[in-house]
Amino acid sequence: MFNCYFKSSKEQKSFYQHKKLEMLNYIKDSLERKIASVTASIEVLESQISRDKEVEVTN
C-alpha cells in the first residue's frame, strides 16, 4: 500500500495511525455532509407540508 522505509517500528506505527486518523476524518466529514443534506431536505419538506395545510384551511 505505502512504499515507505521506517527507521523503527514505532515510526511505522505512528505513520499508520496518522493515515488511519486521516481516513476516519474523511469518513466523518462525508457523513456530516450527508446528515446536513438530509436535515435540509427534512426542513424543506416540513415547510412545504405546513404551507399546504395553510392553503387547505383558507380554501
Coordinates of N, CA and C in Angstrom, one line a residue:
M1 N 0.8 -1.2 0.0 CA 0.0 0.0 0.0 C 0.9 1.3 0.0
F2 N 1.7 1.4 1.0 CA 2.6 2.5 1.1 C 4.0 2.0 0.9
N3 N 4.8 2.6 0.1 CA 6.1 2.2 -0.1 C 7.1 3.1 0.7
C4 N 7.2 2.9 2.0 CA 7.9 3.7 2.8 C 9.0 2.9 3.6
Y5 N 10.0 3.5 4.0 CA 11.0 2.9 4.8 C 11.1 3.6 6.1
F6 N 10.9 2.8 7.2 CA 10.8 3.4 8.5 C 12.1 3.0 9.3
K7 N 12.5 4.0 10.1 CA 13.7 3.8 11.0 C 13.4 2.8 12.1
S8 N 12.1 2.7 12.6 CA 11.7 1.9 13.7 C 10.3 1.5 13.6
S9 N 9.9 0.5 14.3 CA 8.5 0.0 14.3 C 7.6 1.1 14.9
K10 N 8.2 1.8 15.9 CA 7.4 2.9 16.5 C 7.1 4.0 15.4
E11 N 8.0 4.3 14.6 CA 7.8 5.3 13.5 C 6.7 4.7 12.5
Q12 N 6.8 3.4 12.2 CA 5.8 2.8 11.3 C 4.4 2.8 11.9
K13 N 4.4 2.5 13.2 CA 3.1 2.5 13.9 C 2.5 3.9 13.9
S14 N 3.3 4.9 14.2 CA 2.8 6.3 14.2 C 2.3 6.7 12.8
F15 N 3.1 6.3 11.7 CA 2.7 6.6 10.4 C 1.3 6.1 10.1
Y16 N 1.1 4.8 10.4 CA -0.2 4.2 10.1 C -1.3 4.7 10.9
Q17 N -1.0 5.1 12.2 CA -2.1 5.7 13.0 C -2.5 7.1 12.4
H18 N -1.6 7.8 11.9 CA -1.9 9.1 11.3 C -2.7 8.9 10.0
K19 N -2.4 7.9 9.2 CA -3.1 7.6 8.0 C -4.6 7.1 8.3
K20 N -4.7 6.3 9.4 CA -6.0 5.9 9.8 C -6.8 7.1 10.3
L21 N -6.2 8.0 11.0 CA -6.9 9.2 11.5 C -7.4 10.0 10.3
E22 N -6.5 10.2 9.3 CA -6.9 10.9 8.1 C -8.2 10.3 7.5
M23 N -8.1 9.0 7.3 CA -9.2 8.2 6.7 C -10.5 8.4 7.5
L24 N -10.4 8.3 8.8 CA -11.6 8.4 9.7 C -12.2 9.8 9.6
N25 N -11.3 10.8 9.6 CA -11.8 12.2 9.5 C -12.5 12.4 8.1
Y26 N -11.9 11.8 7.1 CA -12.6 11.9 5.8 C -14.0 11.3 5.8
I27 N -14.1 10.1 6.4 CA -15.4 9.5 6.5 C -16.4 10.3 7.3
K28 N -15.9 10.9 8.4 CA -16.7 11.7 9.3 C -17.2 12.9 8.5
D29 N -16.3 13.6 7.8 CA -16.7 14.7 7.0 C -17.8 14.4 6.0
S30 N -17.6 13.2 5.3 CA -18.6 12.8 4.4 C -19.9 12.5 5.0
L31 N -19.9 11.9 6.2 CA -21.2 11.6 6.9 C -21.9 12.9 7.3
E32 N -21.0 13.9 7.8 CA -21.6 15.2 8.2 C -22.3 15.9 7.0
R33 N -21.7 15.8 5.8 CA -22.3 16.4 4.7 C -23.6 15.7 4.3
K34 N -23.7 14.4 4.4 CA -24.9 13.7 4.2 C -26.0 14.0 5.2
I35 N -25.6 14.1 6.5 CA -26.6 14.5 7.5 C -27.1 15.9 7.3
A36 N -26.2 16.8 6.9 CA -26.7 18.2 6.6 C -27.7 18.2 5.4
S37 N -27.4 17.4 4.4 CA -28.3 17.3 3.3 C -29.7 16.8 3.7
V38 N -29.7 15.7 4.4 CA -30.9 15.1 4.9 C -31.7 16.1 5.8
T39 N -31.0 16.8 6.7 CA -31.6 17.7 7.6 C -32.3 18.9 6.8
A40 N -31.6 19.4 5.8 CA -32.1 20.4 4.9 C -33.3 19.9 4.2
S41 N -33.3 18.7 3.7 CA -34.4 18.2 2.9 C -35.7 18.0 3.9
I42 N -35.4 17.6 5.1 CA -36.5 17.5 6.1 C -37.1 18.8 6.3
E43 N -36.3 19.9 6.5 CA -36.8 21.2 6.8 C -37.6 21.7 5.7
V44 N -37.2 21.5 4.4 CA -37.9 22.0 3.3 C -39.3 21.2 3.2
L45 N -39.2 19.9 3.4 CA -40.5 19.2 3.3 C -41.4 19.6 4.4
E46 N -40.9 19.8 5.6 CA -41.8 20.3 6.7 C -42.4 21.6 6.4
S47 N -41.7 22.5 5.8 CA -42.2 23.8 5.5 C -43.3 23.7 4.3
Q48 N -43.0 22.8 3.4 CA -44.0 22.6 2.3 C -45.3 22.0 2.9
I49 N -45.2 21.1 3.8 CA -46.4 20.5 4.4 C -47.1 21.5 5.2
S50 N -46.4 22.4 5.9 CA -47.0 23.4 6.7 C -47.7 24.4 5.7
R51 N -47.1 24.8 4.7 CA -47.6 25.7 3.7 C -48.9 25.1 3.1
D52 N -48.8 23.9 2.7 CA -50.0 23.2 2.1 C -51.2 23.1 3.0
K53 N -50.9 23.0 4.3 CA -52.0 22.9 5.3 C -52.7 24.3 5.4
E54 N -51.9 25.3 5.3 CA -52.4 26.7 5.4 C -53.3 27.0 4.1
V55 N -52.9 26.5 3.0 CA -53.7 26.7 1.8 C -55.0 25.9 1.9
E56 N -55.0 24.7 2.4 CA -56.2 23.9 2.6 C -57.2 24.7 3.5
V57 N -56.7 25.3 4.6 CA -57.6 25.9 5.6 C -58.2 27.2 5.0
T58 N -57.5 27.9 4.1 CA -58.1 29.1 3.6 C -59.0 28.9 2.4
N59 N -59.0 27.7 1.8 CA -59.9 27.3 0.7 C -61.2 26.8 1.2

